[in-house]
CSV table of C-alpha atoms and ligand atoms in Angstrom, one decimal:
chain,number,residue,atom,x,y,z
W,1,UNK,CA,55.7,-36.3,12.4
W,2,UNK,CA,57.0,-33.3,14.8
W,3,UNK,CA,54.0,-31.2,16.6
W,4,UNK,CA,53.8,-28.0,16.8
W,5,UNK,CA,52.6,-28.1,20.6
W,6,UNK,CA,55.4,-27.1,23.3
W,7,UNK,CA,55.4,-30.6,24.2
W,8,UNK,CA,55.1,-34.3,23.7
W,9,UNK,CA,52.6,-36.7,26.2
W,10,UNK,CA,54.7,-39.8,26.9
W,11,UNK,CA,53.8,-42.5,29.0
W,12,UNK,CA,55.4,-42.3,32.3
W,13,UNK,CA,53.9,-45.1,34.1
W,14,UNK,CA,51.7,-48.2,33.1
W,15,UNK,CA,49.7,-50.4,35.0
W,16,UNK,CA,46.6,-53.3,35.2
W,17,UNK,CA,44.5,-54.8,37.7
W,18,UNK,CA,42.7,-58.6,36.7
W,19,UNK,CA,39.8,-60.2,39.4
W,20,UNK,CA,41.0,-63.1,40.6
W,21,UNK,CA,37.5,-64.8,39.3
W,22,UNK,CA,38.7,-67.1,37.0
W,23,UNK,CA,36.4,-68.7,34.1
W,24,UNK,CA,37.1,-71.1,31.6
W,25,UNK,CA,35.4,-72.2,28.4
W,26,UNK,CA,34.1,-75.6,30.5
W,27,UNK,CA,31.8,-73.6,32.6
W,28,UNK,CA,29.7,-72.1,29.3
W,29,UNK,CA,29.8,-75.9,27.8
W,30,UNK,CA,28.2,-77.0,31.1
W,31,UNK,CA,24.8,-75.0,30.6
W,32,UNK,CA,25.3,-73.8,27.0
W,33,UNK,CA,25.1,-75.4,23.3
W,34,UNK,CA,29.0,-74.5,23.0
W,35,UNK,CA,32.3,-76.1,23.3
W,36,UNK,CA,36.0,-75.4,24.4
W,37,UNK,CA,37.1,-75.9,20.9
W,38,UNK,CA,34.8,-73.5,19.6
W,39,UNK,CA,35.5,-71.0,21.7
W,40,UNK,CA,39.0,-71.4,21.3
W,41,UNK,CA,39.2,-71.9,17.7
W,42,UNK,CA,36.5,-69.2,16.0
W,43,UNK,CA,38.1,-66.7,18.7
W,44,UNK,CA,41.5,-67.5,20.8
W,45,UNK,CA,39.9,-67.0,24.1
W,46,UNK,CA,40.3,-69.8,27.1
W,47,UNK,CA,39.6,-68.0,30.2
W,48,UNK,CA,38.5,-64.9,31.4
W,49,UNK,CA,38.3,-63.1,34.6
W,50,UNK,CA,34.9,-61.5,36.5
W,51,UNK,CA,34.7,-59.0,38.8
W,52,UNK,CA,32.0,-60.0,42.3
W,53,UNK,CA,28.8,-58.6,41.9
W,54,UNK,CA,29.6,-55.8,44.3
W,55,UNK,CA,32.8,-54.7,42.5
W,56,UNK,CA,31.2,-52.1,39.9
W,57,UNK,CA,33.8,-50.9,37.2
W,58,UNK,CA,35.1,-48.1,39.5
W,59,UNK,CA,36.7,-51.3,41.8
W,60,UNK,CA,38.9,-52.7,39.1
W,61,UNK,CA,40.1,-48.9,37.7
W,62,UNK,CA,40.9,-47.5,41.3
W,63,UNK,CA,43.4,-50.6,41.9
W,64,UNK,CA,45.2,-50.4,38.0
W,65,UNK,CA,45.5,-46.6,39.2
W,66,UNK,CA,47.3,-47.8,42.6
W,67,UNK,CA,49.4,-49.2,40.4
W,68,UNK,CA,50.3,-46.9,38.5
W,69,UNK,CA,51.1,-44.0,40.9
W,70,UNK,CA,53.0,-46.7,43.0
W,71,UNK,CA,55.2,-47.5,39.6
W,72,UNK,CA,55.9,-43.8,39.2
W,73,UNK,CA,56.7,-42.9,42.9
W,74,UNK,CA,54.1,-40.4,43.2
W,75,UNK,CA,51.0,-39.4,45.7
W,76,UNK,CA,47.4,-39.4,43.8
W,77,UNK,CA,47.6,-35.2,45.1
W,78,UNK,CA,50.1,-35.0,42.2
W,79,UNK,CA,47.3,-35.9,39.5
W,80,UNK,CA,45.9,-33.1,37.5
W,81,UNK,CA,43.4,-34.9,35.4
W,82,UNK,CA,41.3,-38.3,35.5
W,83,UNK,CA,40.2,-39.7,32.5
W,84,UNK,CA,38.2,-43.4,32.7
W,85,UNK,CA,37.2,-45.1,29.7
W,86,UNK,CA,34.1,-47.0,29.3
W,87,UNK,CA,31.1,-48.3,28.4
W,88,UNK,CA,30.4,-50.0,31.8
W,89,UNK,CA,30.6,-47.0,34.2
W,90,UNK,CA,29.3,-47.6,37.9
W,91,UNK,CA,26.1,-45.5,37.1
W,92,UNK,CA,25.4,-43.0,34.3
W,93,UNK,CA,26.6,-40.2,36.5
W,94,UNK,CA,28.1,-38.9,38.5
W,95,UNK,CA,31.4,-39.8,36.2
W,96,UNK,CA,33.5,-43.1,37.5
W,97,UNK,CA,36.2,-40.8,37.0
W,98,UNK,CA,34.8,-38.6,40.2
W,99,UNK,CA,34.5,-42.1,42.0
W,100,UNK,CA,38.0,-43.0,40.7
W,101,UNK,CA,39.1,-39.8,41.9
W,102,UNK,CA,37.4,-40.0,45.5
W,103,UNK,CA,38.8,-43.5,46.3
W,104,UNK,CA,42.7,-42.3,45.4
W,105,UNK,CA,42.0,-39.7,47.6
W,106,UNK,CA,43.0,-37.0,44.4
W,107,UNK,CA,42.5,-33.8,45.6
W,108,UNK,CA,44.2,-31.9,43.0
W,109,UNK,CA,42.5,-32.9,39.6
W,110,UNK,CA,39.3,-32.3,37.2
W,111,UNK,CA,38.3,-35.5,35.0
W,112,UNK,CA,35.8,-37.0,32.8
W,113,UNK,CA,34.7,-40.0,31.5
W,114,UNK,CA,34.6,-41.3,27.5
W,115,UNK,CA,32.4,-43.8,26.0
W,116,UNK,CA,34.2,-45.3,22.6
W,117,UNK,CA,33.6,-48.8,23.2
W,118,UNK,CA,36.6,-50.9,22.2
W,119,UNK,CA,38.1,-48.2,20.8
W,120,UNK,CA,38.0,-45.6,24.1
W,121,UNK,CA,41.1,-46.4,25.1
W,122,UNK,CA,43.0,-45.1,22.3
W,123,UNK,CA,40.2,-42.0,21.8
W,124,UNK,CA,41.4,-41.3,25.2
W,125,UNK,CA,45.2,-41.9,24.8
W,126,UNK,CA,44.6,-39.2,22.4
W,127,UNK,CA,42.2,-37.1,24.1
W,128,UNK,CA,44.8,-36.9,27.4
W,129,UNK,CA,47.5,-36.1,25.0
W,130,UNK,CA,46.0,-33.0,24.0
W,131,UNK,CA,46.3,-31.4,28.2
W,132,UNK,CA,49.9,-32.5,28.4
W,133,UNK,CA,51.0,-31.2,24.9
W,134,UNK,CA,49.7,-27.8,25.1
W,135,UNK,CA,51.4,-27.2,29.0
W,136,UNK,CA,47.8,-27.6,30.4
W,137,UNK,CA,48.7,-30.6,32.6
W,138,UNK,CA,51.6,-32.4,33.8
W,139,UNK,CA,50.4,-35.5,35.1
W,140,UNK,CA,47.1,-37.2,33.2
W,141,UNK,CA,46.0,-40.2,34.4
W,142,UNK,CA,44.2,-42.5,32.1
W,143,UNK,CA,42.3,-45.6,32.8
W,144,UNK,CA,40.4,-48.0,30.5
W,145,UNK,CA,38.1,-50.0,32.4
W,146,UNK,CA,35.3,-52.3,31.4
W,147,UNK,CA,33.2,-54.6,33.9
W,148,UNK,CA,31.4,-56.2,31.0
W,149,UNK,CA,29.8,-58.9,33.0
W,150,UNK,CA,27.4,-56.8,33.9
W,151,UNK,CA,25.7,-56.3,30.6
W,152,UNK,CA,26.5,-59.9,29.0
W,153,UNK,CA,23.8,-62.2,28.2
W,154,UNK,CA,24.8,-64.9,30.1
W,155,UNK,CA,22.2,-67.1,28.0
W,156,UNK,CA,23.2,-66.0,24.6
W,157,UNK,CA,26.3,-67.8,23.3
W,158,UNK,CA,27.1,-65.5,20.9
W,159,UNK,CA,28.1,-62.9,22.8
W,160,UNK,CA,28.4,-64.0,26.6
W,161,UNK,CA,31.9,-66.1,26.2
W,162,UNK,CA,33.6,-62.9,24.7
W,163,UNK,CA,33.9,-60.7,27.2
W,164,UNK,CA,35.8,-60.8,30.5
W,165,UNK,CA,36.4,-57.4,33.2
W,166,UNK,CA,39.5,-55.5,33.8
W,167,UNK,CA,41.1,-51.9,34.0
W,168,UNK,CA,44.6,-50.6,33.0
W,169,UNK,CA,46.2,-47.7,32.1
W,170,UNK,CA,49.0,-44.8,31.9
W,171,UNK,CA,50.1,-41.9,33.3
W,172,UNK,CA,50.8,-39.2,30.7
W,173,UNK,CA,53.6,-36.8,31.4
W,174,UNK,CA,55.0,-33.8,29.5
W,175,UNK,CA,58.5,-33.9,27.3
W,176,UNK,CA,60.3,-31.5,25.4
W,177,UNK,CA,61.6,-34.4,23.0
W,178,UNK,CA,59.2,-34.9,20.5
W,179,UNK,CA,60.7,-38.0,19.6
W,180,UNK,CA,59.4,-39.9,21.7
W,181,UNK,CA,55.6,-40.5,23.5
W,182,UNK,CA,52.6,-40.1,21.6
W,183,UNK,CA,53.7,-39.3,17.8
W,184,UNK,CA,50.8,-39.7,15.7
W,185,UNK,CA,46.8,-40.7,15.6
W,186,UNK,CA,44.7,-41.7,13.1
W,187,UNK,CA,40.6,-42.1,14.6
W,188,UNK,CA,37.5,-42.6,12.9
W,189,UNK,CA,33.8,-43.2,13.8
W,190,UNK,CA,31.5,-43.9,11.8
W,191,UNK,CA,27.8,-43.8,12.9
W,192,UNK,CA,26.2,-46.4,10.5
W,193,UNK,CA,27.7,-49.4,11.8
W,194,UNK,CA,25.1,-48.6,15.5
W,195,UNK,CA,23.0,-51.1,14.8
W,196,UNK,CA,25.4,-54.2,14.6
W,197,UNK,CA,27.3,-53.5,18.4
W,198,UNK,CA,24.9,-52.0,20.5
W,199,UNK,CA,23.2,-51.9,24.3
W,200,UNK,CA,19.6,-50.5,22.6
W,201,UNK,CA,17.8,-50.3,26.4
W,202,UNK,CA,18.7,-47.6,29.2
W,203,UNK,CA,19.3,-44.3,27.6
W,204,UNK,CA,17.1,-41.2,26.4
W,205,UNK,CA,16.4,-43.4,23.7
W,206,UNK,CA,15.2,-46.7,25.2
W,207,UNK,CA,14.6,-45.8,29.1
W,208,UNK,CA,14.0,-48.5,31.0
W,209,UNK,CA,10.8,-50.1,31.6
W,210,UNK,CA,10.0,-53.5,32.5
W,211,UNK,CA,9.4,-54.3,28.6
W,212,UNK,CA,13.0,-52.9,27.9
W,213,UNK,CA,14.3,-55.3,30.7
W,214,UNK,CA,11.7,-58.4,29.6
W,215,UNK,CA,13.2,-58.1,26.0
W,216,UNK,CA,17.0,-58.3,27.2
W,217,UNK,CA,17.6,-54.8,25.6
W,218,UNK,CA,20.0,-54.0,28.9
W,219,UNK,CA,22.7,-56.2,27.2
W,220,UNK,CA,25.1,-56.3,24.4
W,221,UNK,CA,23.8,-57.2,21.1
W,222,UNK,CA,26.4,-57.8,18.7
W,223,UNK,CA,25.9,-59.0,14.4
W,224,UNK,CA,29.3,-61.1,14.6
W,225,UNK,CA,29.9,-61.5,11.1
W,226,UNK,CA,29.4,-58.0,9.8
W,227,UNK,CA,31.6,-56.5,12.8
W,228,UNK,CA,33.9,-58.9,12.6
W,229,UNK,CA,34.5,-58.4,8.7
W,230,UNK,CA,34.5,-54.5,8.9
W,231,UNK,CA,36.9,-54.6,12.1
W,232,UNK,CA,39.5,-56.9,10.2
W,233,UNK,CA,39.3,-54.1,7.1
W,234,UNK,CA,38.9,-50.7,9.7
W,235,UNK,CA,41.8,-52.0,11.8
W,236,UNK,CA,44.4,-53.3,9.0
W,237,UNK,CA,43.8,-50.3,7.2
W,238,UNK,CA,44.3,-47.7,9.5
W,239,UNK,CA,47.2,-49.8,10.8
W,240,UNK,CA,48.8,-49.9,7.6
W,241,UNK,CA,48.2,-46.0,6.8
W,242,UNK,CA,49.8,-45.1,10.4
W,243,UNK,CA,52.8,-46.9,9.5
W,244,UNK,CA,52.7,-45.8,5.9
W,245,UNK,CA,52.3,-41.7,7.0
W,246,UNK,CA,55.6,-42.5,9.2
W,247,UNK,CA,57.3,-44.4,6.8
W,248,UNK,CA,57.4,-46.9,9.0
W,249,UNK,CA,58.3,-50.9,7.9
W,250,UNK,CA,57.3,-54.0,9.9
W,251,UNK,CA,61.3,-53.9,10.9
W,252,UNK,CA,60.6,-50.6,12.8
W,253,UNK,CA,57.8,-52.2,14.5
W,254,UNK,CA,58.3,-53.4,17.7
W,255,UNK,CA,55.3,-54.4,18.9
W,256,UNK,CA,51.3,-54.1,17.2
W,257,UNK,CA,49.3,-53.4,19.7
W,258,UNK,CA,45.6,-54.8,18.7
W,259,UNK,CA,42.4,-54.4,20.9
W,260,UNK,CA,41.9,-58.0,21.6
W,261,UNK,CA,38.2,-59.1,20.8
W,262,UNK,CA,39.2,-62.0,18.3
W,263,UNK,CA,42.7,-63.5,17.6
W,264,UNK,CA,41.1,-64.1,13.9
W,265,UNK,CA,40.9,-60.3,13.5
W,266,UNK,CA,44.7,-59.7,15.6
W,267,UNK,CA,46.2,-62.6,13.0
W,268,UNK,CA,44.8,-60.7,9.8
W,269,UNK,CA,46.2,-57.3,11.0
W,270,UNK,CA,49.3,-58.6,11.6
W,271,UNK,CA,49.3,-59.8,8.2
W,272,UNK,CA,48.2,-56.5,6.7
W,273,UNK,CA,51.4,-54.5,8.2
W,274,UNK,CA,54.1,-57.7,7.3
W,275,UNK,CA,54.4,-58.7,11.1
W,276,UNK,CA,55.5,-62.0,12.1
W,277,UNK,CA,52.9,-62.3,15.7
W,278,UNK,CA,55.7,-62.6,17.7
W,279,UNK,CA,55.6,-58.5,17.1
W,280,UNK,CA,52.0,-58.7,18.2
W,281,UNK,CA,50.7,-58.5,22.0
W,282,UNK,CA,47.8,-60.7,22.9
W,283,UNK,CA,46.4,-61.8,26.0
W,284,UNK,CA,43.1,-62.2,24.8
W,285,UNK,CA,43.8,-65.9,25.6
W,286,UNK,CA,43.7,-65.4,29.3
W,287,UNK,CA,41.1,-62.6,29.2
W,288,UNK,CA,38.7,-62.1,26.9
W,289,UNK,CA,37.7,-58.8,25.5
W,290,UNK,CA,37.5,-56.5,28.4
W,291,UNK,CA,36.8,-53.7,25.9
W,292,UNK,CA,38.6,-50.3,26.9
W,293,UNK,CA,41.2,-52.6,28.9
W,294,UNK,CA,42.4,-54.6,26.3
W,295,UNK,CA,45.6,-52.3,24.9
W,296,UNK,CA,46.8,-50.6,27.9
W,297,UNK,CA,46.8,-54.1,29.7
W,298,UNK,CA,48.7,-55.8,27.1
W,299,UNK,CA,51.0,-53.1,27.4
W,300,UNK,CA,51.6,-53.0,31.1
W,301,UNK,CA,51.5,-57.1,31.0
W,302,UNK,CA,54.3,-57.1,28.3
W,303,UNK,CA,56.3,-54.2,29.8
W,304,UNK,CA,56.5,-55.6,33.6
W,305,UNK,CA,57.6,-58.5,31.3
W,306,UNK,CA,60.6,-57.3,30.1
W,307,UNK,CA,59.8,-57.3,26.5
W,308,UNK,CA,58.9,-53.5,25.8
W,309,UNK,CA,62.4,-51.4,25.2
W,310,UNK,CA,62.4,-48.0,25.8
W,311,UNK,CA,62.4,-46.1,21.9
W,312,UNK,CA,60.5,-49.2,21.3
W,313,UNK,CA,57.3,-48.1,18.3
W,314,UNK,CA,54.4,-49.5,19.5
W,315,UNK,CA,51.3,-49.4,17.0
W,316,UNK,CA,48.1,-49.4,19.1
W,317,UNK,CA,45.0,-50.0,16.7
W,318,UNK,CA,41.2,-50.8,17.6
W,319,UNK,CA,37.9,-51.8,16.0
W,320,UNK,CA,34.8,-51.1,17.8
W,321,UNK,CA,30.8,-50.2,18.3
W,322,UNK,CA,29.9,-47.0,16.8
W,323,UNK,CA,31.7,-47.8,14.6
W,324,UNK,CA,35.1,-46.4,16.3
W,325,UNK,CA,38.7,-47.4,14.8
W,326,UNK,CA,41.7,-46.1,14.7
W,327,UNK,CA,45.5,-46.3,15.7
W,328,UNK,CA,48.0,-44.6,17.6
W,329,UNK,CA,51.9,-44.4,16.9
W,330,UNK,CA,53.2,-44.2,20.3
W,331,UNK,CA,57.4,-44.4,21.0
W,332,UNK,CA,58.1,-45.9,24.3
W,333,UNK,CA,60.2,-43.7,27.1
W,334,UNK,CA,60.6,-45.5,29.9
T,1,UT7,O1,35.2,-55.7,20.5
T,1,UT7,C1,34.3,-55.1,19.6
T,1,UT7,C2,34.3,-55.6,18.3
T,1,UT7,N1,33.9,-56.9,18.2
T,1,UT7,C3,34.4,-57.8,17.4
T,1,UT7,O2,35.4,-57.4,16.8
T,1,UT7,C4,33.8,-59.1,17.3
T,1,UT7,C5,33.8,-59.6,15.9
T,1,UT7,N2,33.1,-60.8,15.7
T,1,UT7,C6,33.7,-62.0,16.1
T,1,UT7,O3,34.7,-62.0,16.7
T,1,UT7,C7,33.0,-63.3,15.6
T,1,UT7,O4,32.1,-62.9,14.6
T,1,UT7,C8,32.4,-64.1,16.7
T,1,UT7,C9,33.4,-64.7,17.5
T,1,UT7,C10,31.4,-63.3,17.5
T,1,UT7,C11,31.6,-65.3,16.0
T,1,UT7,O5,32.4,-66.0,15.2
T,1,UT7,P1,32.1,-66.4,13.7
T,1,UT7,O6,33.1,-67.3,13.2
T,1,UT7,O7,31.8,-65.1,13.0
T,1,UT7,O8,30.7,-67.2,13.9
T,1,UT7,P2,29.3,-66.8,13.2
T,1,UT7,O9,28.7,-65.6,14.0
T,1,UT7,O10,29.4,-66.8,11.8
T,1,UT7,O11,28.5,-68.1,13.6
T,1,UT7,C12,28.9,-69.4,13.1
T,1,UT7,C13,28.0,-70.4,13.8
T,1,UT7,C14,26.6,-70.0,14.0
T,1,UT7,O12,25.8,-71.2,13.9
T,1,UT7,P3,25.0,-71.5,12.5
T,1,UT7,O13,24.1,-70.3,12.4
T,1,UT7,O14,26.0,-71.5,11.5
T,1,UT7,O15,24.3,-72.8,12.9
T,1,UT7,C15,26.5,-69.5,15.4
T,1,UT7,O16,25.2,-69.7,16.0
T,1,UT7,O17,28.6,-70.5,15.2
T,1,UT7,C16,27.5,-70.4,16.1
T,1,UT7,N3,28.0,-69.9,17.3
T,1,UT7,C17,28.5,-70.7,18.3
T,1,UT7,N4,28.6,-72.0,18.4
T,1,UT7,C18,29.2,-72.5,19.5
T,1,UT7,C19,28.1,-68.6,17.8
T,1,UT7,N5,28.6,-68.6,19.0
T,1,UT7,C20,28.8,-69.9,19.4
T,1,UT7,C21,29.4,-70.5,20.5
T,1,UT7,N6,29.5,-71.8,20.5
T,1,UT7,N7,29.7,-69.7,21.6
């Protein structure tokens, strides 16, 4: 699919930051009805990392941005936009893409943050696009970044050993070849799947009072099964479709992309699009879900790995609270 914008957004530069906090399945069986097995079974995870208490979201982002700019050789004055994906920003504002921007020091830039939930990464992948495409920026730098420790219910099994924190992202750049970078999107939300993913206390909605705090409604509440069943349909469907409008088959498919909040849901999309997993990026084993990190860290992991090729197709897709899905066709340049 050629667009009819001057230019293409390709990715320039990747990069990720982990804590060093390490946490394994044992510490959960040691105060909660769980197991290692179970954990690792009903959703592939093993360990995940944690920011300190004093290291809000903003920590993690501003040190996968370091990265970045030191990747691509460049001085945070060069930056002409910030976006930060999340649902765990340090406060509800200013933006942590101001704080992002005051820690690099960027003195050159505009930014904003966006709340998608699992899915913001890709929502901004393809929001940034839009500024480099149309000339109106020439170096966007976009970070997920999710410190989801602080609003896990550490005494609620179901939720509490999913999660993990992290930040990682790109810097978008223009090209006139529009065969490569950012070739296609395909998003949805839809606004009836709220009530099973959701933080109900804190907002305009819910602000908060001692009862919103005494009934835990500051954390993530999640109805496993029904998300679960609608994210294996939303993200093998749209994954399919992308490849489908691009007549794509699993042979030009280097590499699925999957936001990684269950290696059940990763398995059953690679399935849908006919790819053997060794096509598939996971590091949900090591991490958890870290929500708007998951893709771009898989991505930057892989890369500094060796094993993405530059005019490699990479198929990002995500399932997340809203509901958000979607999936991005994006040709690797570097
Ligand atoms: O990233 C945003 C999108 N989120 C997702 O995509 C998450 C989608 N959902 C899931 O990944 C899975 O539904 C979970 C991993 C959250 C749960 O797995 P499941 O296989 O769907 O389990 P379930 O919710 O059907 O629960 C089965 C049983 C229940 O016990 P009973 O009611 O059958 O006695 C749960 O209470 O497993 C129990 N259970 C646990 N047992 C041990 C739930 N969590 C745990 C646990 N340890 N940590």
């Amino acid at each position: 699919m050629s667009k009819k914008t001057p230019y293409n957004a390709y990715v320039s530069a990747v990069g990720h930051y982990f804590p060093d906090k390490v946490v394994t399945n044992k510490y959960f069986e040691s105060y909660l009805d769980t197991t290692d097995d179970w954990i690792k079974t009903r959703t592939g995870i093993s360990e995940r990392r944690y920011l300190e208490k004093d290291q809000p979201t903003s920590y993690a982002a501003v040190r996968a941005a370091r990265m970045i700019l030191e990747k691509r050789g460049i001085t945070a004055d060069e930056i002409d936009l910030i976006i930060v994906t999340t649902v765990t920003p340090d406060m509800f504002y200013p933006s942590t893409a101001t704080r992002v921007q005051k820690e690099l020091g960027a003195k050159n830039c505009w930014g904003f943050d966006i709340s998608a939930a699992c899915s913001g990464f890709i929502f901004g992948l393809q929001t940034a696009s839009q500024f480099v495409e149309n000339g109106t920026c020439k170096k966007v730098l976009l970070i997920g970044a999710d410190k989801m420790t602080s609003i896990v219910n550490f005494e609620d099994r179901n939720t509490c050993v999913l999660f993990g924190d992290g930040a990682a992202g790109f810097l978008l750049e223009p090209t006139e070849d529009k065969s490569i970078g950012v070739i296609d999107a395909i998003l949805n939300i839809d606004g009836n799947g709220g009530e099973y993913l959701y933080q109900p206390g804190g907002g305009s909605l819910n602000p908060p009072t001692h009862e919103t705090v005494d009934k835990k409604m500051h954390f993530v509440h999640q109805d496993g099964k029904v998300v679960f069943k609608e994210a294996v349909k939303g993200m093998a469907d749209v994954s399919y479709d992308l490849m489908q409008r691009n007549n794509l088959d699993s042979k030009d498919v280097a590499f699925l992309v999957p936001h990684q909040a269950n290696m059940r849901i990763i398995q059953a999309t690679a399935d849908r699009m006919g790819l053997a997993m060794d096509k598939v990026m996971v590091n949900i084993h090591k991490y958890g879900n870290t929500t708007s990190c998951t893709i771009p860290s898989c991505i930057s992991e892989y890369f500094y790995d060796g094993k993405v090729k530059k005019g490699d197709n990479l198929v990002l897709s995500s399932f997340g609270a809203g509901f958000t899905w979607g999936s991005i066709l994006l040709k690797w340049a570097i």
